[in-house]
mmCIF file of C-alpha atoms in Angstrom:
data_model
loop_
_atom_site.group_PDB
_atom_site.id
_atom_site.type_symbol
_atom_site.label_atom_id
_atom_site.label_comp_id
_atom_site.label_asym_id
_atom_site.label_seq_id
_atom_site.Cartn_x
_atom_site.Cartn_y
_atom_site.Cartn_z
ATOM 1 C CA MET A 204 138.032 82.374 37.503
ATOM 2 C CA MET A 205 136.931 85.768 36.295
ATOM 3 C CA SER A 206 135.264 85.888 32.938
ATOM 4 C CA GLY A 207 136.380 88.418 30.362
ATOM 5 C CA VAL A 208 133.167 90.357 30.872
ATOM 6 C CA ASP A 209 133.178 90.553 34.676
ATOM 7 C CA GLY A 210 133.878 93.900 36.263
ATOM 8 C CA THR A 211 132.691 97.426 36.879
ATOM 9 C CA TYR A 212 132.227 99.812 33.978
ATOM 10 C CA GLU A 213 131.593 103.539 33.742
ATOM 11 C CA VAL A 214 129.238 103.853 30.777
ATOM 12 C CA THR A 215 127.587 106.697 28.894
ATOM 13 C CA VAL A 216 124.478 106.391 26.736
ATOM 14 C CA LYS A 217 124.012 109.127 24.126
ATOM 15 C CA SER A 218 120.269 109.751 24.320
ATOM 16 C CA PRO A 219 117.963 112.530 23.102
ATOM 17 C CA LEU A 220 117.854 113.664 26.746
ATOM 18 C CA GLY A 221 121.613 114.136 26.760
ATOM 19 C CA ASP A 222 124.399 111.895 27.997
ATOM 20 C CA GLN A 223 123.160 109.388 30.570
ATOM 21 C CA LYS A 224 126.048 108.221 32.732
ATOM 22 C CA SER A 225 125.875 105.131 34.891
ATOM 23 C CA THR A 226 127.970 102.497 36.612
ATOM 24 C CA LEU A 227 127.449 98.957 35.356
ATOM 25 C CA THR A 228 128.601 95.939 37.351
ATOM 26 C CA VAL A 229 128.689 92.493 35.784
ATOM 27 C CA LYS A 230 129.208 89.059 37.368
ATOM 28 C CA SER A 231 128.898 86.257 34.866
ATOM 29 C CA ASP A 232 128.061 82.619 35.491
ATOM 30 C CA GLY A 233 128.437 80.602 32.314
ATOM 31 C CA ALA A 234 125.939 81.840 29.731
ATOM 32 C CA SER A 235 124.190 84.269 32.084
ATOM 33 C CA PHE A 236 125.096 87.226 34.264
ATOM 34 C CA THR A 237 123.749 89.320 37.107
ATOM 35 C CA GLY A 238 124.685 92.816 38.177
ATOM 36 C CA THR A 239 123.497 96.360 38.688
ATOM 37 C CA ASN A 240 123.255 99.510 36.616
ATOM 38 C CA SER A 241 123.181 102.654 38.732
ATOM 39 C CA GLY A 242 123.046 106.253 37.599
ATOM 40 C CA ALA A 243 121.235 109.532 38.048
ATOM 41 C CA MET A 244 117.885 107.806 37.542
ATOM 42 C CA GLY A 245 118.488 105.283 40.290
ATOM 43 C CA SER A 246 119.907 101.808 40.524
ATOM 44 C CA SER A 247 118.413 98.643 39.130
ATOM 45 C CA ASP A 248 119.357 95.006 39.416
ATOM 46 C CA ILE A 249 119.943 93.476 36.011
ATOM 47 C CA SER A 250 120.362 89.981 34.649
ATOM 48 C CA GLY A 251 120.834 88.680 31.161
ATOM 49 C CA GLU A 252 122.782 86.507 28.791
ATOM 50 C CA VAL A 253 126.468 86.235 27.942
ATOM 51 C CA ASP A 254 127.540 85.127 24.469
ATOM 52 C CA GLY A 255 131.326 85.273 24.180
ATOM 53 C CA ASN A 256 132.119 88.883 25.120
ATOM 54 C CA THR A 257 128.602 90.171 24.408
ATOM 55 C CA LEU A 258 126.047 90.934 27.113
ATOM 56 C CA THR A 259 122.327 91.300 26.430
ATOM 57 C CA TRP A 260 119.658 92.269 28.931
ATOM 58 C CA LYS A 261 116.395 94.117 29.363
ATOM 59 C CA GLN A 262 116.230 97.040 31.739
ATOM 60 C CA GLN A 263 113.177 98.824 33.098
ATOM 61 C CA MET A 264 113.191 102.580 33.222
ATOM 62 C CA THR A 265 110.586 104.839 34.790
ATOM 63 C CA VAL A 266 111.869 108.335 33.933
ATOM 64 C CA PRO A 267 110.783 110.155 31.842
ATOM 65 C CA MET A 268 108.259 107.377 31.167
ATOM 66 C CA PRO A 269 107.941 103.682 31.924
ATOM 67 C CA MET A 270 109.532 101.544 29.234
ATOM 68 C CA THR A 271 111.689 98.480 28.770
ATOM 69 C CA LEU A 272 115.095 99.061 27.215
ATOM 70 C CA ASP A 273 116.818 96.380 25.145
ATOM 71 C CA MET A 274 120.482 96.558 26.079
ATOM 72 C CA ALA A 275 123.395 94.962 24.215
ATOM 73 C CA ALA A 276 127.070 95.563 24.935
ATOM 74 C CA THR A 277 130.330 93.966 23.860
ATOM 75 C CA VAL A 278 133.465 93.983 25.997
ATOM 76 C CA ASP A 279 136.806 94.338 24.200
ATOM 77 C CA GLY A 280 139.653 94.455 26.690
ATOM 78 C CA ASP A 281 138.656 97.240 29.089
ATOM 79 C CA ALA A 282 136.327 98.952 26.609
ATOM 80 C CA ILE A 283 132.592 98.346 26.406
ATOM 81 C CA THR A 284 130.409 99.453 23.507
ATOM 82 C CA GLY A 285 126.861 98.696 22.545
ATOM 83 C CA THR A 286 123.357 99.899 21.916
ATOM 84 C CA VAL A 287 120.258 100.718 23.904
ATOM 85 C CA GLY A 288 117.016 99.983 22.099
ATOM 86 C CA ALA A 289 114.195 102.236 23.264
ATOM 87 C CA GLY A 290 111.323 100.942 21.178
ATOM 88 C CA ALA A 291 109.667 103.630 19.082
ATOM 89 C CA PHE A 292 112.370 106.101 20.157
ATOM 90 C CA GLY A 293 115.057 104.210 18.263
ATOM 91 C CA SER A 294 118.445 102.998 19.325
ATOM 92 C CA PHE A 295 121.190 104.915 21.140
ATOM 93 C CA PRO A 296 124.932 104.204 21.406
ATOM 94 C CA LEU A 297 126.483 103.064 24.677
ATOM 95 C CA SER A 298 130.184 103.266 25.424
ATOM 96 C CA GLY A 299 132.454 103.133 28.408
ATOM 97 C CA SER A 300 135.439 101.527 30.071
ATOM 98 C CA ARG A 301 136.183 99.049 32.828
ATOM 99 C CA THR A 302 137.246 100.661 36.087
ATOM 100 C CA ALA A 303 137.655 97.519 38.192
#
């Protein structure tokens, strides 16, 4: 049975460096999920927690500098919205829609 959060999403993060577009895939298993987030800065395997329709995970980035991003996103139908916490750089909005 597919969970309400499973799928492929085209997402955009509004960052100081401009819009960062990526493709997020999510496969949940109870209270956790695995997937990938791939964009212009490469692809990374991700894993995190599922709480209802909300996903939370940490993601490593290397460009323009190494840092760990705190990601949170909520799925509502085919829409996904959330935030990307970038430490001292603040928090940026994430939004997108399910494509599959």
